[in-house]
Amino acid sequence: MASDQSPAPESPGANDSPAGEPHEEPRRSFVFEIASIVIGGLVGMVPLLVGVVTFLDPLGRAKKKPLWYAQGGDGDDGFIRISSLGALEENAEPQRFPVIADKQDAWNYIPNQPIGAVFVQRLADNQVRVFNATCPHAGCSVSCVGTAFHCPCHNSAFDLDGSKLVSESGRNNPSPRPLDSLEVDPARLEKDQEVWVKFQNFYTGKHEKKPKS
Ligand code: FES
């Protein structure tokens, strides 16, 4: 005789709660693991992105400015202001001026740095003559004494036009070339009465005047 106590059919959702919890737990853990991986990855990306931006930043800045540029002007043409014309007496002894400019390399910007020195002499008709103050022989600094330039290191001597002189001691002048003349901006000299110079250092100990980069 058939029994009336056959098992009752499961109703939909019978495992949902609280009997369903053992099935939900693995799913929840999986979601937490994925979320942890994603968040951890994003957090780890931050220093990486900062490093990449910092590393690439100079590439963008290098396009905006040259390695060094002039103080008191945009300097895009490479000229640096040295003096006003009015501060120079006509046909007087050449005056020595430090050359001050802002320096910039890929990662550093250093304002107002001395990058060399020049001798400036004002001639007739508002013309000027400018020389790099570095001796072409081995790089010592020349001085102007009376009517000539003199280098104390090995007794090179130069006329006021920069040409080599035989030293007073009779020894050969060891400099391989005359003093290095520098280009003056004629427009600023005539219009603004100011001396702007394209400052440049050159390799020493060579007969040819070869600019350093
Ligand atoms: S460095 Fe000037 S004479 Fe030698």
XYZ file of C-alpha atoms and ligand atoms in Angstrom:
217
model
C 0.000 0.000 0.000
C 1.346 3.284 -1.068
C 2.508 5.602 1.633
C 1.295 9.206 1.939
C 4.673 10.248 3.339
C 6.525 10.686 0.030
C 8.931 13.630 0.138
C 7.370 16.973 -0.627
C 8.720 18.670 -3.831
C 11.193 21.425 -3.228
C 9.707 24.812 -3.655
C 11.674 27.396 -5.788
C 14.088 29.422 -3.693
C 14.211 26.893 -0.981
C 18.062 27.236 -0.803
C 18.135 31.050 -0.830
C 18.079 31.668 2.854
C 19.382 30.697 5.223
C 20.006 27.251 3.668
C 21.520 29.010 0.507
C 24.441 30.748 2.271
C 27.018 28.005 1.628
C 26.509 28.604 -2.158
C 26.748 32.407 -1.896
C 30.013 32.433 0.069
C 32.383 31.251 -2.736
C 30.820 33.757 -5.133
C 31.337 36.607 -2.671
C 34.955 35.620 -2.075
C 35.601 35.517 -5.800
C 34.192 39.045 -6.225
C 36.318 40.313 -3.345
C 39.442 38.764 -4.829
C 38.818 40.352 -8.234
C 38.108 43.725 -6.612
C 41.317 43.473 -4.547
C 43.376 42.683 -7.629
C 41.870 45.602 -9.579
C 42.285 48.117 -6.725
C 45.803 46.883 -5.948
C 46.736 47.200 -9.608
C 45.382 50.761 -9.795
C 47.238 51.794 -6.637
C 50.428 50.253 -7.980
C 50.003 52.136 -11.255
C 50.108 55.566 -9.553
C 53.864 55.651 -8.733
C 54.591 54.060 -12.085
C 52.649 56.794 -13.921
C 54.290 59.524 -11.794
C 57.704 58.101 -12.694
C 56.879 57.965 -16.397
C 55.531 61.546 -16.401
C 58.596 62.796 -14.485
C 60.913 60.998 -16.872
C 59.202 62.307 -19.993
C 58.568 65.839 -18.730
C 61.974 67.243 -19.841
C 61.256 66.158 -23.395
C 58.331 68.572 -23.496
C 60.206 71.377 -21.748
C 63.266 71.030 -23.937
C 61.175 72.074 -26.917
C 60.101 75.293 -25.230
C 63.537 76.674 -24.246
C 67.126 76.264 -25.361
C 69.716 74.834 -22.930
C 70.520 78.312 -21.699
C 68.946 81.605 -22.506
C 69.482 85.235 -21.779
C 68.771 87.112 -18.614
C 66.584 90.151 -19.251
C 65.339 88.991 -22.629
C 63.722 86.075 -24.332
C 67.162 84.910 -25.428
C 65.713 82.841 -28.251
C 68.278 84.400 -30.570
C 71.147 83.489 -28.204
C 72.206 87.077 -27.442
C 72.886 88.120 -23.837
C 72.756 91.686 -22.554
C 76.166 92.853 -21.343
C 75.972 96.618 -20.858
C 74.423 99.830 -22.041
C 76.472 101.751 -24.576
C 76.310 104.837 -22.351
C 78.240 103.025 -19.617
C 81.262 102.700 -21.920
C 83.660 105.516 -22.655
C 84.686 105.878 -26.280
C 88.191 104.524 -27.063
C 88.865 103.816 -23.397
C 90.538 100.629 -22.165
C 88.393 97.506 -22.712
C 86.209 96.689 -19.735
C 85.670 93.220 -18.394
C 82.095 92.035 -17.775
C 80.861 88.754 -16.326
C 78.350 86.957 -18.506
C 75.323 85.946 -16.454
C 72.623 83.694 -17.830
C 70.024 81.202 -16.732
C 71.158 77.634 -17.188
C 68.825 74.814 -18.021
C 69.422 71.190 -18.808
C 66.892 68.407 -19.155
C 65.971 68.315 -15.444
C 67.367 71.472 -13.858
C 66.787 75.179 -14.207
C 69.357 77.396 -12.461
C 68.895 81.171 -12.822
C 71.631 83.817 -12.884
C 74.695 81.667 -13.292
C 78.093 83.022 -14.431
C 78.953 81.301 -17.689
C 82.042 83.298 -18.665
C 83.430 86.792 -19.134
C 83.991 89.216 -21.981
C 86.039 92.324 -22.704
C 84.107 95.143 -24.331
C 85.693 98.218 -25.888
C 83.669 101.093 -27.262
C 85.078 102.485 -30.500
C 84.188 105.579 -32.531
C 80.743 105.920 -34.139
C 79.013 103.844 -31.470
C 80.760 100.661 -32.505
C 82.010 98.079 -30.009
C 84.575 95.299 -30.021
C 83.991 92.228 -27.846
C 86.300 89.341 -26.974
C 85.848 86.224 -24.887
C 88.117 86.692 -21.845
C 89.397 83.106 -22.044
C 92.911 82.640 -23.399
C 92.871 80.462 -26.559
C 96.089 78.735 -25.458
C 94.919 76.712 -22.467
C 91.894 78.493 -21.043
C 93.293 80.879 -18.425
C 91.632 84.241 -17.992
C 93.322 87.166 -19.732
C 93.510 90.670 -18.284
C 93.804 94.012 -19.999
C 96.862 96.014 -19.025
C 97.126 99.402 -20.695
C 97.117 98.846 -24.428
C 97.256 95.053 -24.529
C 95.692 91.879 -23.212
C 97.944 89.596 -21.221
C 97.606 86.022 -20.044
C 99.452 85.287 -16.779
C 99.690 81.534 -17.279
C 102.208 81.289 -20.150
C 102.675 84.928 -21.126
C 100.496 85.160 -24.202
C 99.860 88.758 -25.212
C 97.303 90.266 -27.573
C 96.777 93.675 -29.095
C 93.518 95.521 -28.394
C 92.206 94.268 -31.734
C 92.768 90.712 -30.455
C 95.770 89.890 -32.671
C 98.754 88.077 -31.160
C 101.725 90.061 -29.892
C 105.262 88.892 -29.314
C 105.653 88.752 -25.555
C 107.827 91.389 -23.933
C 110.208 88.729 -22.626
C 110.945 87.764 -26.230
C 109.507 84.309 -25.762
C 107.181 82.962 -28.400
C 103.541 83.692 -27.855
C 102.141 80.214 -27.156
C 98.564 81.036 -28.133
C 97.660 79.213 -31.341
C 95.282 81.976 -32.506
C 94.144 85.540 -31.719
C 91.626 86.271 -28.973
C 88.160 84.955 -29.763
C 85.945 87.787 -30.956
C 82.203 87.572 -30.288
C 79.229 88.676 -32.350
C 77.348 91.808 -31.236
C 73.676 92.345 -32.095
C 73.791 95.390 -34.418
C 70.059 96.121 -34.164
C 70.046 96.416 -30.363
C 73.266 98.422 -30.476
C 71.862 100.963 -32.899
C 68.225 101.085 -31.795
C 68.488 100.497 -28.025
C 72.066 101.697 -27.454
C 72.746 98.408 -25.675
C 75.468 95.803 -26.062
C 74.024 92.321 -26.562
C 76.543 89.578 -27.278
C 76.215 86.063 -28.641
C 78.387 84.464 -25.995
C 80.313 81.392 -27.016
C 83.198 79.369 -25.630
C 85.713 77.811 -28.004
C 88.109 74.901 -27.812
C 91.546 75.977 -26.622
C 94.904 74.905 -28.001
C 93.673 74.803 -31.610
C 94.500 77.045 -34.531
C 90.927 77.110 -35.734
C 88.190 78.819 -33.718
C 85.951 75.841 -33.007
C 82.810 76.509 -30.875
C 82.056 74.290 -27.921
C 78.534 72.949 -27.969
S 96.726 79.766 -20.988
Fe 97.160 81.740 -21.653
S 99.178 81.635 -22.293
Fe 98.734 79.632 -21.695
